[in-house]
CSV table of C-alpha atoms in Angstrom, one decimal:
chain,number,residue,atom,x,y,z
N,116,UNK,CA,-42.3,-6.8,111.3
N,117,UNK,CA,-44.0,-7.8,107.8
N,118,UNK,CA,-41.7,-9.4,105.0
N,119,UNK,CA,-43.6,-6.3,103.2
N,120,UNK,CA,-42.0,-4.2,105.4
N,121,UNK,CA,-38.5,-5.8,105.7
N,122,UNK,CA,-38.5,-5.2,101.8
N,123,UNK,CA,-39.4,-2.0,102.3
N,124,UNK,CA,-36.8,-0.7,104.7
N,125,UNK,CA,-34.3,-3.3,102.5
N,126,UNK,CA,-35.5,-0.9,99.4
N,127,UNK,CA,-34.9,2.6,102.1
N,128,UNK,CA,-31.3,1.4,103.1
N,129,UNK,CA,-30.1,0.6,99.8
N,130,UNK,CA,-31.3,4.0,98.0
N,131,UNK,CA,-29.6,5.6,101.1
N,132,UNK,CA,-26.5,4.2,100.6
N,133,UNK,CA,-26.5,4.7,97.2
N,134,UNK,CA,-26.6,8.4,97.6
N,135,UNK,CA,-24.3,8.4,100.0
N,136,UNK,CA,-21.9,6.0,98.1
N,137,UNK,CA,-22.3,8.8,95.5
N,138,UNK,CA,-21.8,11.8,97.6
N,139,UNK,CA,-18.9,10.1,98.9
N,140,UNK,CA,-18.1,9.4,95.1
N,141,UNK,CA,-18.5,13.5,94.2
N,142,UNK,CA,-16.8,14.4,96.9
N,143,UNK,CA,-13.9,12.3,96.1
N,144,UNK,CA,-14.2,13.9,92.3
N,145,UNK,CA,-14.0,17.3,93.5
N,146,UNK,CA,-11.0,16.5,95.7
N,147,UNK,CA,-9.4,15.4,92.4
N,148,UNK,CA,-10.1,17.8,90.9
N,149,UNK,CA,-8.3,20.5,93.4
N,150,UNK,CA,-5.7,18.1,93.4
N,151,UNK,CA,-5.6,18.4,89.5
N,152,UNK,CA,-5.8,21.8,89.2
N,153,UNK,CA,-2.4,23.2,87.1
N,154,UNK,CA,-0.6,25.1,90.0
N,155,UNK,CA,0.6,28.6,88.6
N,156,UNK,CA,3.8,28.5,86.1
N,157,UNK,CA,7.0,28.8,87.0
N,158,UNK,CA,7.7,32.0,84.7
N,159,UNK,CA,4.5,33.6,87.1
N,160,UNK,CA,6.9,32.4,90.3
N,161,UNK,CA,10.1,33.2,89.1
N,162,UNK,CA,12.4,33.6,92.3
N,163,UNK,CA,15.3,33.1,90.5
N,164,UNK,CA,16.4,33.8,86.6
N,165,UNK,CA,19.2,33.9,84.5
N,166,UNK,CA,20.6,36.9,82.5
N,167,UNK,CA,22.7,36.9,79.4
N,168,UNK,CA,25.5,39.6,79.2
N,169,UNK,CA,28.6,40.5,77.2
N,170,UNK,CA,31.7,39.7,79.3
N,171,UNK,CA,33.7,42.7,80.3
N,172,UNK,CA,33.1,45.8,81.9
N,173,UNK,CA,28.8,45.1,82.3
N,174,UNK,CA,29.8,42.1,84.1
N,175,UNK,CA,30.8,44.6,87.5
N,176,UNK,CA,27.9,46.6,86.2
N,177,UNK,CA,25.9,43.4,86.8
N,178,UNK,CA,27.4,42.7,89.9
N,179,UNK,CA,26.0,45.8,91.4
N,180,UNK,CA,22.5,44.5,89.4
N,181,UNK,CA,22.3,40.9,91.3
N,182,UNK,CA,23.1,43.1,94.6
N,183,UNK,CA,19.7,45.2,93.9
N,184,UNK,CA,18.0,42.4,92.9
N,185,UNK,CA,18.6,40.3,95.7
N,186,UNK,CA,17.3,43.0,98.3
N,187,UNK,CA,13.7,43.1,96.0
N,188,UNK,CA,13.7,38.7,96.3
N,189,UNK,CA,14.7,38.1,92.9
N,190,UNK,CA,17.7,35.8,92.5
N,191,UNK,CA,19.7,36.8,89.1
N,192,UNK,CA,22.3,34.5,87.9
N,193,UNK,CA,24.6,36.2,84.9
N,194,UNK,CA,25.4,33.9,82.4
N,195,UNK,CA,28.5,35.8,79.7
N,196,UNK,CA,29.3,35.3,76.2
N,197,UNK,CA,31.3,36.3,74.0
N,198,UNK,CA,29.6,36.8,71.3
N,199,UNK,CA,26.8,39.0,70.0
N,200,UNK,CA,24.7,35.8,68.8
N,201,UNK,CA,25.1,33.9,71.2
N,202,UNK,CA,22.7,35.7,73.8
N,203,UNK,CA,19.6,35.8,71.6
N,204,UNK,CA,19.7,32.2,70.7
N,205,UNK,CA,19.8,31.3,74.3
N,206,UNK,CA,16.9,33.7,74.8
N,207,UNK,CA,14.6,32.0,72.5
N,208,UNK,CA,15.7,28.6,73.1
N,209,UNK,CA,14.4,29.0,76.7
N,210,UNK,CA,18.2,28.5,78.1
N,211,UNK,CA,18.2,32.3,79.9
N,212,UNK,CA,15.3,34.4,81.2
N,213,UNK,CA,16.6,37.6,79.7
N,214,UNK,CA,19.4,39.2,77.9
N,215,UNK,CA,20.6,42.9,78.4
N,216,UNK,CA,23.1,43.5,75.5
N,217,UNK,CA,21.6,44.9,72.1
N,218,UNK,CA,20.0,47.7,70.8
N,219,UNK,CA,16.8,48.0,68.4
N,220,UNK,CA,17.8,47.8,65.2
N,221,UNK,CA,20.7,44.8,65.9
N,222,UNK,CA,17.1,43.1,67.8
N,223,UNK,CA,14.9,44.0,64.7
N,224,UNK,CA,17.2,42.6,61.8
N,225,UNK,CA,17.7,39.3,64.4
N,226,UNK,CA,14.0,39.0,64.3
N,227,UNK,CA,14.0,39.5,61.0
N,228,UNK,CA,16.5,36.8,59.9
N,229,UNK,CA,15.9,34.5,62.7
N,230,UNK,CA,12.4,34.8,63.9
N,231,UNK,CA,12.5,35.5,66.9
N,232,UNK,CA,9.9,36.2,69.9
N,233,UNK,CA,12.0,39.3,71.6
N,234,UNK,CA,11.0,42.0,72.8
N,235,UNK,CA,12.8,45.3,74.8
N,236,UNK,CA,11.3,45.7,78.3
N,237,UNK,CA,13.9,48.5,79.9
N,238,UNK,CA,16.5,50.6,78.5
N,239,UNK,CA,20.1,49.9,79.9
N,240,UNK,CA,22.5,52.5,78.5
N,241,UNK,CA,23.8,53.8,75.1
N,242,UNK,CA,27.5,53.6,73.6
N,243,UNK,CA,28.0,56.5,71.1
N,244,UNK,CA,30.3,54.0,67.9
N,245,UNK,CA,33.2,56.0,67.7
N,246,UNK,CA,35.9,56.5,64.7
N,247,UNK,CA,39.3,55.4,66.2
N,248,UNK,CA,43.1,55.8,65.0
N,249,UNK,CA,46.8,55.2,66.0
N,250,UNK,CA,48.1,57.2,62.9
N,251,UNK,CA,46.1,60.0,62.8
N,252,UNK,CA,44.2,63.0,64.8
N,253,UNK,CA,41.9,63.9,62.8
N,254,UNK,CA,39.3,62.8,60.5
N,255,UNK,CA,40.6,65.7,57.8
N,256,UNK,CA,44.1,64.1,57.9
N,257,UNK,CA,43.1,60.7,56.3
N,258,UNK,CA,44.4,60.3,53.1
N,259,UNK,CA,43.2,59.3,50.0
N,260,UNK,CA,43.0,55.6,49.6
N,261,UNK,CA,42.4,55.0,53.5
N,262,UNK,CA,41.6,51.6,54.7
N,263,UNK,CA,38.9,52.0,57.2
N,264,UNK,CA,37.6,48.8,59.2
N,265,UNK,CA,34.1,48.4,60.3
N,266,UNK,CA,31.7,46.2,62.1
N,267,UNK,CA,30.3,43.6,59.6
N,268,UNK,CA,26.8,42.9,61.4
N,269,UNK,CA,24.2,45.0,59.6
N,270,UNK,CA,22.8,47.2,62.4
N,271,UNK,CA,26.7,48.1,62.8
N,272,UNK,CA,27.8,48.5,59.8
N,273,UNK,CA,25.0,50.6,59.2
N,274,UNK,CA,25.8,52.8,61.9
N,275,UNK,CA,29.2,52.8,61.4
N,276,UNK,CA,28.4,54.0,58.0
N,277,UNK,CA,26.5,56.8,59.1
N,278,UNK,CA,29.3,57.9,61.5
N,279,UNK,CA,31.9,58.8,58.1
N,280,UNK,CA,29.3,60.0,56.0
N,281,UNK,CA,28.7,62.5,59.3
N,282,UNK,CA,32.4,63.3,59.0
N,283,UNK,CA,32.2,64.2,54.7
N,284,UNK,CA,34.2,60.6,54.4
N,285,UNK,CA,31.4,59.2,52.5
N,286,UNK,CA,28.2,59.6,51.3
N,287,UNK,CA,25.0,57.3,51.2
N,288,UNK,CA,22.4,57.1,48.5
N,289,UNK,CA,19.4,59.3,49.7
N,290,UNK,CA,17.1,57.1,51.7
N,291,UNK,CA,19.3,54.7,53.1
N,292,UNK,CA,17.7,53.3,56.1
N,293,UNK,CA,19.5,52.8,59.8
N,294,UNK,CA,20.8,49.5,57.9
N,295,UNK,CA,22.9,50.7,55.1
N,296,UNK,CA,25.9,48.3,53.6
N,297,UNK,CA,29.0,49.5,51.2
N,298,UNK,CA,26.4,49.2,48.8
N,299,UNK,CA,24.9,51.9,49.6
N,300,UNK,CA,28.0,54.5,49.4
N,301,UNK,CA,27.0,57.1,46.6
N,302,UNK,CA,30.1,59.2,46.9
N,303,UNK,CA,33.9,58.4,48.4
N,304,UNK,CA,35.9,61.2,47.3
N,305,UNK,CA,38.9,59.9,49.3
N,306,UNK,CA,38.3,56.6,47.4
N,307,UNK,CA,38.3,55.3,51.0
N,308,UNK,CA,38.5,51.1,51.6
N,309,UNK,CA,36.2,49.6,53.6
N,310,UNK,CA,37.4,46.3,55.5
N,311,UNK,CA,34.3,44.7,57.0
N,312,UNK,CA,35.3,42.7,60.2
N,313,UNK,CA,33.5,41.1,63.1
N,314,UNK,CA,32.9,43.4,65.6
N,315,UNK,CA,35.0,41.9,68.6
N,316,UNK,CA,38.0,42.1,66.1
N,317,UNK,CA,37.6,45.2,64.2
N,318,UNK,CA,38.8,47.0,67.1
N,319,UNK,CA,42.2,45.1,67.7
N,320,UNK,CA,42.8,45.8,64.0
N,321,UNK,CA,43.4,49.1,64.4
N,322,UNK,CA,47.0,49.1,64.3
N,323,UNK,CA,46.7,47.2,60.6
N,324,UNK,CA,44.1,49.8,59.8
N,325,UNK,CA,44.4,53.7,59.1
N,326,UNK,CA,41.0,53.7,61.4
N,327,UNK,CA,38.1,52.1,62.1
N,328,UNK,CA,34.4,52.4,63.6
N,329,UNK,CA,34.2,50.7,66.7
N,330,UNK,CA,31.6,49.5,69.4
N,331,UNK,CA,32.2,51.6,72.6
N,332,UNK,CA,32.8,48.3,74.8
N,333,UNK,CA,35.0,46.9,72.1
N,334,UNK,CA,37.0,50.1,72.0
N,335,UNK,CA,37.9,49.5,75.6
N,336,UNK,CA,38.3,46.1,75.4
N,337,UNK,CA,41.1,46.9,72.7
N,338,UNK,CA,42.7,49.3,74.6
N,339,UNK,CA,41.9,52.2,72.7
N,340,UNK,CA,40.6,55.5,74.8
N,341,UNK,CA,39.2,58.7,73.9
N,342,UNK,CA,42.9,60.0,72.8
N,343,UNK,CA,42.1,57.8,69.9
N,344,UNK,CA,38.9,58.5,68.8
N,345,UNK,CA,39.0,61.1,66.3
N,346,UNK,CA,34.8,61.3,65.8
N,347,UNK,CA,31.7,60.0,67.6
N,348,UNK,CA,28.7,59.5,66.4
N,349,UNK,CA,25.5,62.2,68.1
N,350,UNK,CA,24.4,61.6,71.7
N,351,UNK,CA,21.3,63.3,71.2
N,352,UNK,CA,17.9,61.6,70.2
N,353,UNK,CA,20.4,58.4,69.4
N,354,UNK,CA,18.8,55.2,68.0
N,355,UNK,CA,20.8,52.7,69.5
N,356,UNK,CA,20.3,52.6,73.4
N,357,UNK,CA,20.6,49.4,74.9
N,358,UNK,CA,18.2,47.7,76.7
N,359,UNK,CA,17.2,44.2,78.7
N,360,UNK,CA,14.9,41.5,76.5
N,361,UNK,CA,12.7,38.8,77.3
N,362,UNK,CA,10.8,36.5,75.6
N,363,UNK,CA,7.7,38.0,74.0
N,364,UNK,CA,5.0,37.1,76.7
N,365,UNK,CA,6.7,37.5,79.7
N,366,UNK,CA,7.1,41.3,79.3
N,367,UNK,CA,4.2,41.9,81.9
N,368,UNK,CA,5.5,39.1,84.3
N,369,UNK,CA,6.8,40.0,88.4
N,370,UNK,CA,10.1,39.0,87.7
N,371,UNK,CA,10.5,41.4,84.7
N,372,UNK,CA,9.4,44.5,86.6
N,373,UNK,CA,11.7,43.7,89.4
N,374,UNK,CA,14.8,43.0,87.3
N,375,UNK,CA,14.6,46.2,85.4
N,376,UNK,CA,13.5,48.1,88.5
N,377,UNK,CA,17.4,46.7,89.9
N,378,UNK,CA,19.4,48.1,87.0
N,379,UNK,CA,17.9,51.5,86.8
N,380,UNK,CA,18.7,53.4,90.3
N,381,UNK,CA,21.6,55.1,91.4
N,382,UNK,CA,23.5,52.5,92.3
N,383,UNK,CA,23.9,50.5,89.5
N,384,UNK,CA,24.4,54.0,87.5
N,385,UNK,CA,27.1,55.1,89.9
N,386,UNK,CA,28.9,51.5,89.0
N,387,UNK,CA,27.8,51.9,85.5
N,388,UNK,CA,29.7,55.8,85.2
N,389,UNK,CA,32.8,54.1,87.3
N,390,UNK,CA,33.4,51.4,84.8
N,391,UNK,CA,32.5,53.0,81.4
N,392,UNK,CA,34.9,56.1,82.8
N,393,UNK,CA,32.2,58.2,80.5
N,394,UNK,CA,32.1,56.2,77.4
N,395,UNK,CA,28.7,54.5,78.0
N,396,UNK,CA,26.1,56.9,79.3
N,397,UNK,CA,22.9,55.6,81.0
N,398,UNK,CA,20.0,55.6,79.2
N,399,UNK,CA,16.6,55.1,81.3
């Protein structure tokens, strides 16, 4: 063979292994690139997730809850405070997946002071407030100058409010929105006081007070049954029906669908009737 043609078939041989050299190369790119690819998020995943509840009576609602959800493959793990803050904070913070605890306007006014990124994704059940007493039977036999306790948190206190205006106690300027404070009292003919308390302690002050408005669930965790309530606010077209909450943008995830899908059946509901003795009523 020539040295022409040795040159030549040098030339051939190298521009053939530079292509494959560079399919090899490409090949090895795309393989990267698979390799690289961001595998789906956990929150699209989720096997396992962690609720935020009140500690109490929902926590054997909730029992019956991880039960149901463990049958659909969805591991729940409650985590309880004691506190109504507390559950939110975690909730945005990224510390819990969800929360089931709160109604609307308490979420609304959080969002409002704290910005946060909540949003309701099932309802749960609904706890009609209640006016309670030790000394007296009925809402006519309070006497002038009563001390009445209520929540201090606004959506509460607001209800709470609405509750004695309902019974002629008070009577709030017109317009006064689901939020209404002692400000907003246009009328007290009884020249009633108001003592505004934290909700988990309003109840226990009952004995110090001549009544008070209290949360359903912190009625019963201060002892006090329907013997003492002497009004209730309406069950009908009620504002302030609980509900579980997730960070905004995971309202449309799996995990979501599945957890609500285990609290509303009639199991949990038969749990949720047994503990709550018909103080609570379900809501979904």
């Amino acid at each position: 063979m020539s040295e022409r043609g040795n040159v030549s078939s040098s030339l051939l041989f190298s521009a053939i292994s530079r292509r494959a050299a560079l399919a090899a190369l490409f090949t090895s790119a795309v393989t990267l690139v698979g390799l690289a690819q961001p595998t789906p998020s956990f929150a699209e995943d989720k096997k396992s997730i962690k609720v935020g509840i009140i500690s109490g009576e929902d926590e054997d609602v909730w029992r019956v809850v991880v039960a149901q959800a463990a049958e659909k493959g969805l591991t729940v793990e409650t985590v309880v405070f004691n506190d109504y803050t507390q559950p939110n904070e975690a909730l945005e913070r990224g510390e819990i997946d969800a929360n089931a605890f709160q109604h609307q306007p308490y979420l609304d006014n959080q969002i409002k002071t704290q910005g946060y990124h909540i949003v309701r994704v099932g309802y749960t059940g609904v706890w009609p407030i209640g006016l309670y007493s030790k000394k007296y039977t009925k809402v006519a036999d309070l006497p002038e100058g009563a001390v009445i306790g209520l929540p201090n948190d606004p959506s509460n206190e607001g209800r709470a409010l609405r509750v004695l205006q309902n019974e002629g106690v008070i009577k709030l300027k017109d317009g006064t929105g689901i939020l209404a404070t002692t400000a907003d009292i246009a009328e007290n003919p009884k020249k009633v006081v108001i003592k505004e308390l934290d909700a988990g302690i309003v109840g226990r002050s009952v004995e110090d007070l001549d009544a008070a408005v209290v949360n359903t669930d912190w009625a019963l965790k201060s002892g006090l049954g329907p013997d003492n309530r002497i009004a209730q606010e309406p069950v009908a077209d009620n504002p302030y029906r609980n509900f579980i909450a997730v960070k905004s943008g995971n309202e449309n995830e799996g995990w979501v669908k599945t957890l609500v899908a285990s609290y509303q059946n009639e199991k949990v509901k038969a749990e949720f009737d047994k503990v709550y003795k018909g103080t609570g009523i379900s809501a979904y």
